[in-house]
XYZ file of C-alpha atoms in Angstrom:
264
model
C -81.939 -32.104 3.333
C -85.364 -32.252 0.780
C -86.223 -35.912 0.666
C -86.461 -35.414 -3.153
C -83.027 -36.041 -3.579
C -83.591 -39.321 -1.924
C -87.072 -40.153 -3.207
C -84.790 -40.763 -6.532
C -82.961 -42.288 -4.948
C -84.682 -45.097 -3.651
C -87.218 -45.110 -6.799
C -83.605 -46.179 -8.850
C -83.037 -48.173 -6.431
C -86.483 -50.375 -6.290
C -86.396 -49.942 -9.882
C -83.015 -52.033 -9.649
C -85.051 -55.073 -7.880
C -82.800 -54.230 -4.661
C -83.263 -53.488 -1.064
C -80.983 -50.975 1.446
C -78.529 -54.158 2.480
C -78.312 -55.199 -1.146
C -77.012 -51.501 -2.135
C -75.251 -50.484 -0.011
C -72.844 -54.184 -0.286
C -73.167 -52.817 -4.001
C -71.653 -49.218 -2.782
C -69.329 -49.954 -0.356
C -72.069 -48.556 2.356
C -74.015 -49.538 5.272
C -77.192 -50.130 5.057
C -78.525 -46.967 7.739
C -76.583 -44.768 5.428
C -78.783 -45.932 2.423
C -81.757 -45.617 4.970
C -80.917 -42.105 6.107
C -80.013 -40.553 2.966
C -83.620 -41.863 0.601
C -85.488 -40.639 4.047
C -83.283 -37.206 3.995
C -82.057 -36.949 7.076
C -78.090 -37.232 5.827
C -76.384 -35.490 2.184
C -74.542 -37.866 1.086
C -70.895 -37.221 0.598
C -69.656 -36.397 -3.237
C -67.265 -40.325 -3.126
C -71.213 -41.653 -1.293
C -73.170 -40.230 -4.896
C -70.421 -41.827 -7.302
C -70.111 -45.487 -5.551
C -74.116 -45.010 -5.588
C -74.182 -44.046 -9.530
C -71.651 -46.904 -10.199
C -73.546 -49.681 -8.447
C -76.872 -48.402 -9.787
C -75.776 -47.644 -12.923
C -77.320 -44.213 -13.209
C -74.435 -42.566 -15.352
C -73.659 -38.965 -13.144
C -76.543 -37.818 -12.077
C -76.617 -38.523 -7.737
C -73.000 -36.516 -8.064
C -74.412 -34.308 -10.415
C -77.661 -33.477 -8.295
C -76.054 -33.818 -4.738
C -78.127 -31.168 -2.549
C -77.453 -27.441 -2.256
C -76.382 -26.286 1.555
C -78.185 -23.173 2.906
C -75.012 -23.888 5.459
C -72.921 -20.959 6.337
C -69.970 -22.637 5.595
C -65.933 -21.354 4.600
C -65.611 -23.329 0.623
C -62.911 -25.401 2.137
C -65.322 -26.902 5.405
C -67.905 -27.968 3.252
C -67.092 -31.148 2.778
C -66.306 -31.867 6.110
C -69.677 -30.251 7.785
C -70.838 -33.512 5.965
C -68.368 -35.765 7.072
C -68.590 -34.605 10.038
C -72.871 -35.519 9.644
C -71.723 -39.142 9.252
C -69.046 -39.605 11.697
C -69.357 -42.903 13.868
C -65.982 -40.759 16.052
C -64.939 -37.373 16.402
C -61.889 -36.176 18.005
C -61.042 -32.630 18.339
C -57.802 -30.674 19.426
C -58.314 -27.206 19.820
C -55.600 -24.545 20.363
C -57.067 -21.951 20.536
C -60.677 -21.879 20.840
C -64.114 -24.123 21.170
C -64.333 -26.483 18.101
C -67.593 -25.005 16.450
C -69.444 -28.378 17.232
C -70.349 -27.694 20.946
C -69.927 -23.983 21.187
C -72.553 -22.548 22.663
C -74.351 -19.797 21.227
C -73.540 -16.808 22.554
C -69.568 -18.165 21.956
C -69.472 -19.055 18.300
C -71.594 -14.716 18.179
C -68.292 -13.723 20.012
C -66.153 -15.091 17.836
C -67.670 -14.824 14.415
C -68.983 -11.290 15.200
C -65.725 -10.679 15.752
C -63.988 -11.538 11.878
C -62.566 -8.933 9.662
C -63.292 -8.038 7.663
C -66.082 -7.905 9.203
C -69.481 -9.327 8.270
C -73.088 -7.713 8.597
C -75.276 -8.758 10.939
C -77.154 -10.750 8.941
C -74.086 -12.476 7.620
C -73.213 -13.155 11.050
C -76.501 -14.178 12.506
C -76.555 -17.019 9.523
C -72.990 -18.601 10.944
C -74.164 -18.543 14.493
C -77.349 -20.590 12.844
C -74.929 -23.396 11.353
C -72.592 -23.347 13.608
C -75.789 -24.515 16.078
C -76.934 -26.575 13.223
C -73.402 -28.411 13.331
C -73.556 -28.796 16.902
C -77.053 -30.982 16.975
C -74.956 -34.285 16.553
C -74.795 -33.561 19.634
C -78.216 -34.385 20.516
C -77.962 -38.173 19.729
C -76.981 -39.683 23.611
C -74.733 -42.140 21.756
C -73.144 -41.159 18.153
C -71.013 -40.208 17.270
C -68.517 -40.397 20.013
C -66.640 -37.245 20.908
C -63.060 -37.002 22.227
C -62.350 -32.828 23.018
C -58.614 -32.008 23.866
C -58.348 -28.608 24.425
C -55.360 -26.717 24.553
C -55.662 -24.442 28.300
C -55.117 -20.711 26.412
C -59.050 -21.746 24.780
C -60.056 -21.318 29.287
C -57.699 -18.974 29.310
C -58.222 -16.473 26.053
C -61.550 -14.616 26.729
C -63.434 -14.603 23.989
C -66.887 -12.377 24.081
C -67.432 -11.600 28.171
C -66.421 -13.044 31.484
C -70.592 -14.205 31.142
C -69.810 -15.828 27.437
C -66.456 -17.767 29.017
C -68.354 -19.294 32.364
C -71.533 -20.151 30.617
C -69.161 -21.466 27.592
C -66.905 -23.682 29.827
C -69.409 -24.799 31.586
C -71.450 -26.244 28.805
C -68.085 -28.821 27.997
C -68.010 -29.812 31.993
C -71.887 -30.610 31.418
C -71.241 -32.270 27.740
C -68.234 -34.275 29.837
C -70.348 -34.851 33.209
C -73.482 -36.609 31.396
C -70.918 -39.294 29.192
C -71.523 -36.897 26.107
C -67.973 -35.966 25.353
C -64.429 -37.173 27.062
C -63.208 -33.829 27.842
C -59.538 -33.102 28.070
C -57.105 -29.874 29.005
C -52.982 -29.410 27.369
C -52.281 -27.878 30.480
C -49.691 -24.719 30.059
C -46.938 -26.646 32.502
C -46.264 -29.309 29.377
C -44.967 -26.661 27.356
C -44.360 -27.149 23.565
C -45.754 -30.849 21.680
C -45.798 -31.489 18.839
C -49.767 -30.972 18.147
C -50.241 -27.926 18.629
C -49.319 -26.159 15.460
C -52.909 -26.196 14.244
C -56.645 -27.085 14.596
C -57.302 -30.541 14.071
C -60.070 -32.783 13.679
C -60.068 -37.171 13.547
C -63.028 -38.745 12.419
C -63.779 -42.650 12.200
C -67.154 -43.587 9.959
C -68.614 -46.845 9.378
C -68.223 -47.782 5.840
C -65.048 -45.760 4.743
C -61.909 -44.465 5.745
C -60.893 -42.533 8.301
C -60.396 -39.294 7.494
C -58.478 -35.874 8.982
C -59.162 -32.270 8.222
C -56.721 -29.126 9.868
C -56.919 -26.014 9.475
C -55.658 -22.752 9.766
C -55.925 -19.163 8.855
C -58.832 -19.168 6.381
C -57.658 -22.613 4.846
C -58.282 -26.229 5.834
C -57.186 -29.011 4.178
C -59.017 -32.572 4.011
C -56.330 -35.855 4.791
C -57.488 -39.324 3.296
C -54.439 -40.102 2.944
C -53.710 -43.514 4.956
C -50.166 -42.529 5.808
C -50.995 -39.280 7.000
C -54.418 -39.417 9.028
C -52.128 -42.436 10.637
C -49.505 -40.520 11.657
C -51.633 -37.505 13.126
C -53.728 -40.247 14.540
C -50.463 -40.621 16.246
C -49.922 -37.000 17.641
C -53.258 -37.383 18.794
C -52.481 -39.965 20.866
C -48.916 -38.381 21.958
C -50.337 -35.002 22.940
C -53.769 -37.023 24.962
C -51.057 -38.812 27.114
C -49.898 -35.534 28.039
C -52.765 -33.802 28.376
C -54.625 -33.606 31.816
C -56.770 -37.312 33.023
C -60.412 -36.680 32.754
C -61.305 -35.687 36.406
C -58.402 -33.071 36.908
C -60.014 -31.724 32.906
C -62.921 -31.128 34.586
C -62.045 -29.800 38.189
C -59.755 -27.325 36.008
C -62.325 -26.283 33.820
C -64.730 -25.275 37.464
C -62.006 -23.561 38.642
C -61.086 -21.221 35.408
C -64.946 -20.928 35.290
C -65.243 -19.761 38.101
C -62.449 -16.824 38.177
C -65.474 -15.865 34.996
C -67.468 -15.136 37.760
C -69.657 -18.679 37.803
C -71.361 -19.799 40.898
C -72.098 -23.000 41.301
């Protein structure tokens, strides 16, 4: 993002004679998060901005002039996109498609290009770029910690060509074998399980309580109620206990990629 917002925040902090650590304590955030915002590496959430305004006595300036994103995402997902960049742990459950942060370019294009009503090539290109930008959180070798729980249907239902599917599946295999993510498959043999009705993202942070996000067709809901978040975390844990272990999951992923034509 532009550093203008971060520069102004830094000016206000220094005018108040506060260090980044002191501001972080007042705003109930971490010093590193303050540093990222000031350097223009992160966009603060609305709650971040509200707390910063309160800590610095800047009225609602930081809340009002939050940088506008040029990312092509649905309105209901925008706040989640920002939070996704700030999370230190993300756990994804995918019942139909590979999670956005783990999609290859060709798989993302196949999914986004099949939108209805149809979209122009330019609009599709912008959405693909946005999805790949989201995936850059995996460029960091450590943070966030990412777990993927994939229903077997995600692997079996072809999206795009067989080559696209093989490439996507092997992308997950390489991420898991490198230790960057943990990937577990929920096999068809499990039958029905409580989590399977919709996709779920669980996020943990350094400086705020965990959140959960669920999404269906053209709708999404961000949950911040501690009771609801704990319930969804428990459902995830229960489902994970029925999923294949990591080694067996990777073996199945490799086998299905081979069925799609991947040649080791």
